Amino acid sequence: MGDNEPQTDGGTATGREGAQTVDYLDEEINLFKPATPFMRDNLKAIFGLFGLWLLFVFGPPVASYVAPEFMFETRVLGGYPLNFFLSAIVTPAAGLVLCAVYAWYRDRLDEKYDITHEAEAESGAATAADGGEQ
Amino acid sequence: MIEPVFLEYTNALDEGFKLVPALTIVGMMLLFLGIGFFFRVAAVDDLWVAGRSIGSIENGMAIGANWMSAASYLGVAALIATAGYYGVGFVVGWTTGYFILLIFMAAQFRRFGKYTAPDFVGDRFYSDRARGIAAFTTLVIALVYAIGQGSGMGLMAEYILGVSYEAGVIVFMAVTVAYVALSGMLGATKNMAIQYVILILAFLIGLYAVGLSQGWSTVLPYIEAGPETAQLIDAFHAEFAEPFAVNSFYMWTALVVSLILGTCGLPHVLVRFYTVDNERTARWSTVWGLFFICLLYWGTATYAVFGGLLYSDPVQDTDTAVTLGEADSFMQMPGADGDALVALTVQLADMPEWLVGLVAAGAVAAALATTAGLFISASSAAAHDIYTNLYKTDATQREQMIVGRTTILLIGVLTAIIALNPPALIGEMVAMSFAIAACVFFPVFFLGLWWENATQEGGIAGMLAGILISFGAIANDTAIPMYTGVEGAVSTELATIVPGLGSALVGVPVVFAVIIVVSLVTENPPEDVKRLVRQCHSPEPMEKLQSAEDAAADDD
């Protein structure tokens, strides 16, 4: 996340341009080969956050598997065993925070590529207009 | 995997008819119907006029209500209390899956604009046969999911109505079918936000009351139960939180992966993304939805701790906690007591009858509303996707209605019959439907949206492979042992690798491989299908009621 931010600001102008010239319906969709600048930015966030998510979801059980004594004997907040507390309370909370971060990041991306969801009808017409056959 | 056991379905809740709790249920159901009716009369479009932020919070609550079945309300606390850290896996799987749904699928589904699983599969894989397989799977998922709900209703009926478990299942299943008929007539599906508020209040009031009365917690019971957890572990049952004391690390992982991918494959979850006005709202709805879901799920662990302590050491000695049934868990708690634990906790803390009744009524309302939704999706799958699309293309409205209603009746009867002697705990039954959704639907949804070259042959072969794996796993360690008297599982080796609750860990990679290989050797999808997929990922906004199909077509 952190290292995307400077690029987001710096790339605003080219991003806007890109949004007008790219015809999204002509570009192949492939999870590992993003074909448009928008898709590249989006996938960067998706994979970055996905990595963090893996850590939060499977970190506690893996740690409990590797060091069961430590995870069970360590007590937090007055008595929760660490493994229990992490999986039952922290993991769902982390999932929630990651969701919010992604939703927020996508709002920033929308700004960068000059996308607005406010005036649906207008922009819908614009889609049809500039998306025509070359 | 937890060995299937034959449970004596009687629990420790006080029996005998209780007027106030019974009226509470009736009141809740009438309120759901009444509000639904009100919103049908008021112009539906006005719902979203209040502005975008309200749109996503409201839709988030709808996501929460959708999620809150007897499995969340009763089942998860039961599994933590009887299976310890393995049970915590249900909390992880049933919350964090929404993140995967959000980053890979929510907005794309909104853009695709087809809101039932068979519709999506039929259009994306341009095949009526694929649509038929998806409809069949939708029916099976609804049935398996509903069995757990029936079991929860029966247990609560014992307390509220003072009838036997069996009578409770039958009575409430009949009420559900009637509710489906009524809500269909009144358009009572617009009230999910209010439904969420009522259910979460019933759940949390019980939790707060127990915590306050026992001096265990004050404002945030979720993180205040540390000392009680330690007490439960040290004085009674270390297995409650010890890592992998009940099931192995592999089983834990298989379960969690299945629940997460099942979240992304469940037809009735996806429907919620169609009702929002644009994909930005779809994203923020997911965030709010997960928040509302967490309010309940954080509480399940606390309920299990409080309930476990009170079960071992009730407030009043006269409360006999341990009842009939085989106490096969470390907690010395029979399965039926476990599944009733949320309500039982409130009773063992010596709370007044109306309060126990409120918590129990919340459980019934959660089960009933979820079951109603499942039955509606099953009837549309049978009437539109199977009967009309595959069998009789010129079916009249009337014929479709008859097929739909017959389906609801049949599935209601079948659910009741199986729930009379449930093959597994509530949470486990529902987890099986997640495993099916993960193996059959997740791969076709995911590859369908993210790989434009996935072909109809690939989709069909993948779904068939998913059905084979997920159904086979459940037959092996639950269904066949249940009805033939085989001990444990038909093949124990198979059950340890592909458990019925967690078949997706093996199943999903296999199905992905099948879809990819078959797609590579068959002819590429037609250009219009590819454009459909691209339209789902384009950042450019679409008109409110436009689907990807329209947008892609406009463009030509």
XYZ file of C-alpha atoms in Angstrom:
690
model
C 0.000 0.000 0.000
C 2.530 2.541 1.259
C 4.740 2.567 -1.795
C 1.801 2.966 -4.162
C 0.891 6.363 -2.860
C 3.597 8.510 -4.465
C 2.846 6.891 -7.817
C -0.813 7.580 -7.394
C -0.188 11.308 -7.138
C 2.507 11.442 -9.764
C 0.567 9.419 -12.253
C -2.631 11.414 -12.176
C -2.202 13.201 -15.477
C -1.141 10.184 -17.522
C -3.799 8.142 -15.784
C -6.517 10.484 -16.977
C -5.183 10.340 -20.471
C -5.063 6.577 -20.263
C -8.653 6.406 -19.195
C -9.721 8.200 -22.323
C -7.708 6.251 -24.827
C -8.036 2.724 -23.480
C -10.986 0.759 -24.731
C -11.552 -1.623 -21.881
C -13.615 -3.944 -24.027
C -10.726 -4.640 -26.363
C -8.231 -5.595 -23.688
C -7.890 -9.187 -22.576
C -8.746 -10.049 -18.983
C -6.057 -12.144 -17.403
C -5.394 -12.116 -13.680
C -1.633 -12.382 -14.138
C -1.246 -10.227 -17.244
C -3.034 -6.928 -16.608
C -3.539 -5.217 -19.950
C -4.502 -1.698 -18.851
C -2.890 0.781 -16.427
C -6.045 0.707 -14.356
C -5.937 -3.068 -14.074
C -2.246 -2.927 -13.159
C -2.923 -0.497 -10.318
C -5.905 -2.498 -9.174
C -4.076 -5.819 -9.193
C -1.136 -4.312 -7.326
C -3.477 -3.514 -4.437
C -5.303 -6.814 -4.739
C -2.169 -8.930 -4.493
C -0.570 -6.774 -1.797
C -3.593 -6.870 0.451
C -4.148 -10.545 -0.333
C -0.662 -11.263 1.038
C -1.461 -9.429 4.260
C -4.758 -11.258 4.491
C -2.979 -14.622 4.179
C -0.696 -13.594 7.014
C -3.581 -12.665 9.312
C -5.737 -15.673 8.505
C -3.139 -18.423 8.449
C -0.405 -16.829 10.579
C -1.966 -17.736 13.935
C -2.676 -21.411 13.125
C 0.741 -21.892 11.535
C 2.400 -20.333 14.587
C 0.265 -22.563 16.810
C 1.380 -25.565 14.816
C 5.053 -24.642 14.982
C 5.088 -23.449 18.605
C 1.992 -24.821 20.343
C 3.378 -24.330 23.862
C 4.246 -20.692 23.299
C 0.923 -19.822 21.653
C -1.121 -21.564 24.322
C 0.864 -20.493 27.401
C 1.143 -16.835 26.381
C -1.878 -15.078 27.818
C -3.199 -11.717 26.677
C -5.836 -9.334 28.054
C -6.091 -11.052 31.415
C -6.127 -14.655 30.281
C -6.893 -15.344 26.606
C -4.408 -17.866 25.202
C -2.655 -16.098 22.326
C -3.759 -18.546 19.624
C -7.393 -18.340 20.718
C -7.423 -14.552 20.924
C -5.679 -14.025 17.592
C -7.969 -16.333 15.624
C -11.255 -15.523 17.342
C -10.914 -11.742 17.676
C -7.932 -10.311 15.780
C -8.300 -12.231 12.490
C -11.921 -11.141 11.842
C -10.955 -7.568 12.783
C -8.012 -7.685 10.378
C -10.315 -8.922 7.619
C -12.563 -5.957 8.273
C -9.712 -3.434 8.204
C -8.287 -4.905 4.987
C -11.709 -4.660 3.338
C -11.949 -1.000 4.332
C -8.427 -0.301 3.051
C -9.214 -1.860 -0.324
C -12.514 -0.006 -0.672
C -10.725 3.239 0.199
C -7.900 2.503 -2.257
C -10.384 1.825 -5.028
C -11.986 5.204 -4.369
C -8.538 6.768 -4.862
C -8.108 4.798 -8.081
C -11.462 6.032 -9.310
C -10.237 9.573 -8.707
C -6.998 8.923 -10.517
C -8.752 7.542 -13.567
C -11.399 10.216 -13.397
C -14.268 7.883 -12.729
C -17.337 9.106 -10.992
C -20.282 7.127 -9.778
C -22.297 10.233 -8.985
C -23.856 11.069 -12.330
C -24.637 7.598 -13.575
C -26.738 8.556 -16.566
C -24.246 11.071 -18.001
C -21.191 8.909 -17.685
C -23.125 5.935 -18.983
C -23.713 7.849 -22.200
C -20.033 8.800 -22.293
C -19.099 5.127 -22.126
C -21.055 4.406 -25.247
C -19.695 7.480 -27.012
C -15.988 7.044 -26.505
C -16.044 3.279 -26.498
C -17.070 2.978 -30.148
C -15.213 1.086 -32.823
C -11.922 2.638 -33.808
C -13.855 -33.883 10.987
C -16.072 -34.634 13.925
C -17.359 -38.190 14.033
C -21.066 -38.326 13.267
C -22.864 -39.322 16.426
C -26.419 -40.325 17.038
C -27.643 -37.647 19.322
C -30.520 -37.845 21.690
C -32.004 -34.551 20.675
C -33.089 -33.264 24.035
C -31.391 -30.364 25.664
C -31.060 -28.858 29.100
C -33.294 -25.869 28.492
C -36.374 -25.773 30.695
C -39.297 -27.303 28.921
C -42.961 -26.335 29.060
C -44.907 -23.822 26.983
C -43.884 -20.220 27.554
C -46.267 -17.532 26.440
C -43.968 -14.503 26.332
C -41.216 -16.146 24.222
C -43.837 -17.640 21.896
C -45.393 -14.216 21.426
C -41.923 -12.753 20.836
C -41.425 -15.047 17.834
C -44.859 -14.306 16.455
C -44.159 -10.602 16.974
C -40.822 -10.782 15.159
C -42.273 -12.614 12.175
C -45.214 -10.215 11.948
C -42.810 -7.297 12.115
C -40.697 -8.729 9.263
C -43.806 -9.231 7.149
C -45.335 -5.900 8.121
C -42.238 -3.891 7.280
C -41.875 -5.767 4.029
C -45.448 -4.894 3.184
C -44.911 -1.258 4.107
C -41.882 -0.973 1.868
C -43.718 -2.594 -0.987
C -46.451 -0.026 -0.699
C -43.991 2.841 -0.449
C -42.157 3.339 -3.717
C -39.191 0.994 -3.707
C -37.000 3.502 -5.545
C -37.247 5.900 -2.640
C -35.144 3.479 -0.627
C -31.923 4.681 -2.191
C -32.756 8.349 -2.529
C -31.502 9.049 0.974
C -27.971 9.000 -0.402
C -25.070 6.790 -1.075
C -23.672 6.386 2.435
C -27.024 5.202 3.728
C -27.250 2.898 0.767
C -24.117 1.013 1.681
C -24.856 0.830 5.412
C -28.334 -0.410 4.736
C -27.134 -2.952 2.229
C -24.408 -3.951 4.688
C -27.107 -4.768 7.221
C -28.887 -6.805 4.576
C -25.657 -8.739 4.024
C -25.494 -9.273 7.778
C -29.082 -10.476 7.995
C -28.500 -12.838 5.105
C -25.541 -14.296 6.927
C -27.257 -14.640 10.261
C -28.798 -18.067 10.215
C -29.051 -20.578 13.030
C -25.498 -21.575 12.133
C -24.061 -18.185 13.068
C -26.468 -17.523 15.885
C -26.322 -20.918 17.604
C -23.922 -23.134 15.705
C -20.607 -21.295 15.969
C -20.704 -20.909 19.757
C -21.614 -24.598 19.955
C -18.631 -25.586 17.853
C -16.196 -23.499 19.891
C -17.588 -25.006 23.096
C -17.401 -28.577 21.833
C -14.427 -28.483 19.469
C -12.246 -25.719 20.926
C -9.700 -24.161 18.589
C -11.101 -26.174 15.666
C -14.418 -24.449 16.318
C -12.672 -21.074 16.179
C -11.928 -21.983 12.557
C -15.617 -21.389 11.844
C -15.257 -17.804 13.084
C -12.229 -17.243 10.853
C -13.795 -18.857 7.787
C -17.172 -17.199 8.064
C -15.802 -13.684 8.458
C -12.589 -13.306 6.458
C -14.077 -14.865 3.304
C -15.738 -11.538 2.604
C -12.346 -10.008 1.839
C -11.792 -12.455 -1.015
C -15.309 -11.803 -2.206
C -14.595 -8.057 -2.130
C -11.258 -7.958 -3.940
C -12.047 -10.504 -6.626
C -15.770 -10.640 -7.159
C -18.198 -8.180 -5.550
C -17.980 -5.257 -7.984
C -17.551 -7.543 -10.994
C -20.742 -9.365 -10.119
C -22.504 -6.061 -9.746
C -21.391 -5.117 -13.238
C -22.311 -8.468 -14.722
C -25.841 -7.735 -13.642
C -27.053 -11.306 -13.393
C -28.022 -12.048 -9.887
C -28.724 -15.735 -9.618
C -25.976 -18.320 -9.867
C -27.681 -20.259 -12.687
C -28.165 -17.015 -14.664
C -24.520 -16.096 -14.310
C -23.234 -19.551 -15.166
C -25.679 -19.937 -18.055
C -24.673 -16.610 -19.635
C -20.965 -16.660 -18.932
C -20.572 -20.252 -20.113
C -23.155 -19.735 -22.886
C -24.792 -23.062 -22.225
C -28.181 -24.169 -20.941
C -26.662 -27.390 -19.714
C -24.255 -25.421 -17.510
C -27.215 -23.428 -16.258
C -29.027 -26.657 -15.392
C -26.081 -28.003 -13.402
C -25.852 -24.710 -11.521
C -29.572 -24.847 -10.754
C -29.295 -28.403 -9.471
C -26.394 -27.390 -7.221
C -28.392 -24.412 -5.944
C -31.164 -26.822 -4.930
C -28.778 -29.126 -3.083
C -27.085 -26.234 -1.285
C -30.481 -24.897 -0.180
C -31.451 -28.317 1.170
C -28.241 -28.985 3.118
C -28.204 -25.437 4.470
C -31.848 -25.700 5.534
C -31.355 -28.960 7.437
C -29.139 -27.171 9.942
C -31.749 -24.437 10.286
C -34.483 -26.999 10.917
C -32.393 -28.543 13.644
C -31.913 -25.154 15.338
C -35.633 -24.410 15.163
C -36.471 -27.771 16.743
C -34.088 -27.202 19.653
C -35.465 -23.754 20.389
C -39.038 -25.042 20.048
C -38.371 -27.407 22.916
C -37.796 -24.399 25.118
C -40.377 -21.998 23.752
C -43.281 -24.283 22.978
C -42.501 -27.086 25.387
C -42.939 -29.672 22.654
C -40.579 -32.465 21.658
C -37.683 -31.739 19.314
C -39.394 -33.641 16.499
C -42.678 -31.788 16.882
C -40.737 -28.523 16.977
C -38.996 -29.252 13.686
C -42.284 -30.093 11.985
C -44.210 -27.131 13.412
C -41.562 -24.570 12.510
C -40.934 -26.039 9.060
C -44.661 -25.668 8.373
C -44.501 -22.091 9.650
C -41.556 -21.451 7.328
C -43.417 -22.680 4.259
C -46.358 -20.467 5.212
C -43.983 -17.543 5.749
C -42.474 -18.054 2.292
C -45.947 -17.967 0.771
C -46.868 -14.827 2.703
C -43.617 -12.991 2.090
C -43.876 -13.808 -1.603
C -47.272 -12.173 -1.671
C -46.300 -9.172 0.420
C -42.902 -8.618 -1.142
C -41.301 -8.942 2.271
C -37.729 -9.187 1.095
C -36.991 -5.489 1.482
C -36.785 -5.596 5.247
C -33.399 -7.204 5.704
C -31.868 -4.208 7.479
C -34.531 -4.187 10.171
C -34.268 -7.935 10.449
C -30.562 -7.571 11.125
C -31.114 -5.016 13.874
C -33.654 -7.202 15.670
C -31.510 -10.321 15.482
C -28.261 -8.705 16.580
C -30.078 -7.042 19.497
C -31.537 -10.359 20.663
C -28.088 -11.968 20.452
C -26.189 -9.165 22.169
C -28.742 -8.428 24.906
C -28.287 -12.015 26.101
C -24.508 -11.685 26.022
C -24.426 -8.349 27.840
C -26.962 -9.530 30.433
C -24.922 -12.605 31.287
C -21.656 -10.669 31.417
C -23.066 -7.917 33.607
C -24.984 -10.185 35.980
C -21.969 -12.410 36.589
C -19.602 -9.452 36.878
C -17.582 -10.777 33.935
C -17.848 -7.949 31.471
C -19.132 -4.424 31.018
C -19.100 -2.501 27.745
C -17.033 -4.725 25.472
C -17.562 -8.367 26.426
C -15.682 -9.422 23.268
C -12.322 -8.573 24.784
C -13.167 -8.666 28.479
C -13.592 -12.411 28.868
C -9.864 -13.102 29.259
C -9.924 -14.069 32.949
C -12.984 -16.270 32.388
C -11.273 -17.980 29.461
C -8.277 -18.703 31.661
C -10.545 -19.990 34.420
C -12.383 -22.282 32.030
C -9.107 -23.644 30.705
C -7.337 -24.063 34.028
C -10.222 -25.290 36.165
C -12.061 -27.385 33.649
C -11.028 -27.997 30.076
C -7.648 -27.156 28.586
C -8.866 -28.520 25.237
C -11.092 -25.460 24.940
C -8.259 -23.375 23.535
C -5.282 -25.676 23.169
C -4.078 -25.622 19.546
C -5.272 -28.640 17.556
C -6.405 -30.591 20.625
C -9.556 -31.743 18.850
C -8.613 -31.792 15.192
C -5.324 -31.608 13.354
C -3.733 -28.578 11.714
C -4.621 -30.018 8.313
C -8.289 -30.356 9.269
C -8.310 -26.778 10.539
C -6.857 -25.468 7.300
C -9.170 -27.580 5.137
C -12.175 -26.301 7.047
C -11.181 -22.641 6.899
C -10.321 -22.750 3.202
C -13.674 -24.401 2.466
C -15.627 -21.833 4.429
C -13.775 -18.911 2.835
C -14.179 -20.111 -0.739
C -17.743 -21.217 0.021
C -18.508 -17.631 1.031
C -17.516 -16.572 -2.479
C -19.618 -19.290 -4.085
C -22.906 -19.091 -2.235
C -25.735 -18.008 -4.517
C -27.750 -16.186 -1.869
C -24.773 -14.064 -0.825
C -24.235 -12.828 -4.381
C -27.808 -11.636 -4.747
C -27.061 -8.846 -2.281
C -24.665 -7.181 -4.704
C -27.325 -6.764 -7.323
C -29.543 -4.572 -5.179
C -26.995 -1.765 -4.820
C -26.935 1.181 -7.194
C -23.301 0.977 -8.345
C -20.091 -0.934 -7.813
C -18.671 1.603 -5.368
C -21.664 0.971 -3.139
C -21.123 -2.755 -3.659
C -17.610 -2.390 -2.227
C -18.558 -0.285 0.766
C -21.549 -2.536 1.446
C -19.145 -5.426 1.816
C -17.114 -3.469 4.358
C -20.210 -2.568 6.363
C -21.609 -6.060 5.980
C -18.459 -7.597 7.417
C -18.543 -5.137 10.294
C -22.113 -6.124 11.149
C -21.215 -9.797 10.830
C -18.227 -9.342 13.130
C -20.471 -7.873 15.840
C -22.034 -11.318 16.055
C -18.980 -13.479 15.418
C -16.753 -11.823 18.010
C -19.550 -12.611 20.469
C -19.653 -16.329 19.656
C -16.328 -16.981 21.385
C -17.496 -14.998 24.408
C -20.745 -16.964 24.524
C -18.758 -20.193 24.392
C -16.584 -19.061 27.315
C -19.481 -17.841 29.458
C -21.594 -20.824 28.516
C -18.783 -23.271 29.191
C -18.216 -21.866 32.686
C -21.896 -21.810 33.563
C -22.378 -25.283 32.141
C -19.670 -26.658 34.395
C -20.780 -24.584 37.353
C -24.353 -23.217 37.098
C -25.510 -20.245 39.186
C -28.245 -22.296 40.840
C -27.452 -25.861 41.817
C -30.995 -26.835 40.934
C -30.275 -26.132 37.248
C -29.305 -29.544 36.039
C -27.064 -28.795 33.162
C -26.055 -32.181 31.905
C -28.878 -34.026 30.251
C -29.692 -37.001 28.163
C -27.495 -37.768 25.242
C -24.025 -38.913 24.663
C -21.553 -36.415 26.110
C -18.865 -37.015 23.546
C -16.898 -33.781 23.820
C -14.287 -32.638 26.311
C -16.865 -30.260 27.756
C -19.036 -33.244 28.713
C -21.662 -31.547 26.635
C -24.050 -33.509 24.406
C -24.492 -32.132 20.895
C -27.990 -30.837 21.517
C -26.869 -28.876 24.572
C -24.067 -27.426 22.502
C -26.390 -26.277 19.754
C -28.682 -24.731 22.354
C -25.757 -23.179 24.223
C -26.436 -19.545 23.366
C -29.913 -19.694 24.908
C -28.773 -22.148 27.578
C -26.064 -19.738 28.763
C -28.666 -17.078 29.464
C -30.799 -19.574 31.352
C -27.919 -20.966 33.417
C -27.012 -17.411 34.437
C -30.462 -17.380 36.055
C -31.874 -14.677 33.810
C -35.653 -14.113 33.658
C -37.715 -16.257 31.343
C -38.595 -13.437 28.926
C -34.916 -12.750 28.347
C -34.060 -16.383 27.642
C -37.126 -16.366 25.413
C -35.926 -13.305 23.530
C -32.582 -14.944 22.772
C -34.291 -18.189 21.724
C -36.814 -16.289 19.621
C -33.958 -14.495 17.868
C -32.473 -17.871 16.956
C -35.762 -19.091 15.524
C -36.297 -15.874 13.586
C -32.761 -16.099 12.165
C -33.299 -19.709 11.106
C -36.736 -19.027 9.689
C -35.788 -15.988 7.641
C -32.716 -17.712 6.200
C -34.685 -20.830 5.350
C -37.341 -18.726 3.642
C -34.665 -17.102 1.474
C -33.157 -20.482 0.597
C -36.527 -21.910 -0.361
C -37.222 -18.959 -2.633
C -33.891 -19.407 -4.426
C -34.585 -23.148 -4.731
C -38.011 -22.571 -6.221
C -36.677 -20.131 -8.805
C -33.891 -22.552 -9.726
C -36.413 -25.338 -10.233
C -39.098 -23.332 -11.997
C -37.031 -21.050 -14.255
C -33.672 -22.690 -14.712
C -34.566 -26.360 -14.796
C -38.220 -26.656 -15.796
C -38.567 -23.749 -18.201
C -35.062 -23.565 -19.591
C -34.275 -27.218 -20.008
C -37.567 -29.045 -20.097
C -40.370 -26.908 -21.434
C -39.342 -23.636 -23.032
C -42.914 -22.465 -23.580
C -44.043 -23.016 -19.977
C -46.731 -20.578 -18.904
C -46.497 -18.357 -15.827
C -49.024 -20.608 -14.130
C -47.012 -23.753 -14.791
C -43.875 -22.113 -13.475
C -45.684 -21.068 -10.340
C -46.946 -24.584 -9.753
C -43.452 -26.032 -10.206
C -41.999 -23.394 -7.879
C -44.537 -23.988 -5.127
C -44.270 -27.756 -5.391
C -40.501 -27.402 -5.021
C -40.898 -25.360 -1.845
C -43.280 -27.912 -0.393
C -41.076 -30.876 -1.320
C -37.891 -29.301 -0.064
C -39.665 -28.304 3.163
C -40.822 -31.872 3.779
C -37.412 -33.308 2.900
C -35.643 -30.829 5.175
C -37.959 -31.665 8.068
C -37.480 -35.421 7.604
C -33.689 -35.199 7.604
C -33.632 -32.646 10.433
C -35.627 -35.016 12.655
C -32.438 -36.963 13.134
C -29.752 -34.533 12.018
C -26.537 -36.145 10.743
C -24.355 -33.440 12.312
C -24.352 -30.296 14.413
C -26.004 -27.170 12.977
C -22.722 -25.468 12.130
C -21.364 -28.639 10.531
C -24.425 -29.095 8.310
C -24.115 -25.531 7.070
C -20.358 -25.931 6.601
C -21.107 -28.854 4.245
C -23.186 -26.591 2.036
C -20.222 -24.197 2.001
C -17.929 -27.002 0.907
C -20.310 -27.752 -1.981
C -20.510 -24.075 -2.958
C -16.712 -23.800 -2.801
C -16.070 -26.875 -4.981
C -18.819 -26.340 -7.565
C -19.393 -22.586 -7.802
C -16.263 -20.776 -6.674
C -14.066 -22.047 -9.555
C -16.594 -21.204 -12.283
C -17.315 -17.813 -10.738
C -13.663 -16.971 -10.288
C -12.346 -18.219 -13.613
C -15.509 -17.030 -15.323
C -14.786 -13.495 -14.180
C -10.988 -13.474 -14.382
C -10.124 -15.604 -17.374
C -11.992 -14.799 -20.551
C -10.856 -17.963 -22.279
C -12.685 -20.300 -19.922
C -15.016 -22.251 -22.211
C -18.404 -23.869 -21.769
C -16.900 -27.356 -21.865
C -14.403 -26.313 -19.189
C -17.127 -24.850 -16.986
C -19.335 -27.922 -17.250
C -16.504 -30.384 -16.658
C -15.332 -28.314 -13.687
C -18.748 -28.193 -12.060
C -19.217 -31.930 -12.527
C -15.824 -32.587 -10.954
C -16.746 -30.284 -8.064
C -20.012 -32.139 -7.518
C -18.210 -35.470 -7.544
C -15.606 -34.362 -4.992
C -17.804 -32.445 -2.563
C -20.758 -34.859 -2.621
C -18.407 -37.831 -2.429
C -16.621 -36.433 0.618
C -19.898 -35.832 2.454
C -21.215 -39.284 1.510
C -17.983 -40.852 2.710
C -17.754 -39.393 6.204
C -21.307 -38.285 7.033
C -24.180 -39.478 4.858
C -23.320 -43.144 4.365
C -22.197 -43.741 7.984
C -25.340 -42.019 9.201
C -27.776 -44.224 7.350
C -25.980 -47.538 7.106
C -24.406 -47.819 10.519
C -20.827 -47.846 9.216
C -18.607 -46.562 12.011
C -16.805 -43.292 11.342
C -16.327 -43.182 7.604
C -16.452 -45.569 4.655
C -12.812 -44.828 3.960
C -11.002 -43.315 6.907
C -7.964 -42.469 4.779
C -10.098 -40.525 2.351
C -11.884 -38.733 5.187
C -8.612 -37.464 6.615
C -7.553 -36.007 3.256
C -10.881 -34.845 1.858
C -13.205 -34.302 4.840
C -16.857 -33.541 4.096
C -16.610 -30.214 5.905
C -13.389 -29.221 4.199
C -13.378 -30.801 0.754
C -12.447 -27.506 -0.935
C -8.777 -27.601 0.060
C -8.308 -30.523 -2.310
C -11.395 -29.987 -4.447
C -10.916 -26.394 -5.589
C -7.390 -26.847 -7.036
C -8.561 -29.996 -8.822
C -11.585 -28.219 -10.282
C -9.428 -25.240 -11.344
C -7.105 -27.650 -13.128
C -10.030 -29.374 -14.849
C -11.504 -26.087 -16.071
C -8.154 -24.775 -17.311
C -7.100 -27.961 -19.104
C -10.483 -28.541 -20.746
C -10.720 -24.864 -21.751
C -7.290 -24.977 -23.354
C -8.156 -27.948 -25.545
C -11.611 -26.741 -26.567
C -12.577 -23.886 -28.839
C -12.309 -20.353 -27.412
C -15.492 -18.651 -26.204
C -17.262 -16.386 -28.713
C -16.168 -12.748 -28.871
C -19.346 -11.399 -27.247
C -18.750 -13.514 -24.134
C -15.200 -12.180 -23.903
C -16.469 -8.622 -24.148
C -18.930 -9.434 -21.391
C -16.060 -10.457 -19.128
C -14.049 -7.335 -19.995
C -17.019 -5.137 -19.244
C -17.117 -6.597 -15.706
C -13.629 -5.271 -15.004
C -13.781 -1.963 -16.805
C -13.566 0.970 -14.396
C -15.961 3.018 -16.486
C -19.324 3.459 -14.811
C -22.409 1.884 -16.227
C -25.954 3.125 -16.063
C -27.854 2.062 -12.999
C -29.947 -0.645 -14.573
C -27.508 -1.650 -17.246
C -25.939 -5.077 -17.143
C -22.580 -5.951 -18.630
C -24.427 -7.607 -21.472
C -26.182 -4.358 -22.460
C -23.039 -2.291 -22.071
C -20.958 -4.646 -24.171
C -23.673 -4.780 -26.825
C -24.112 -0.979 -26.934
C -20.530 -0.758 -27.823
C -20.625 -2.709 -31.037
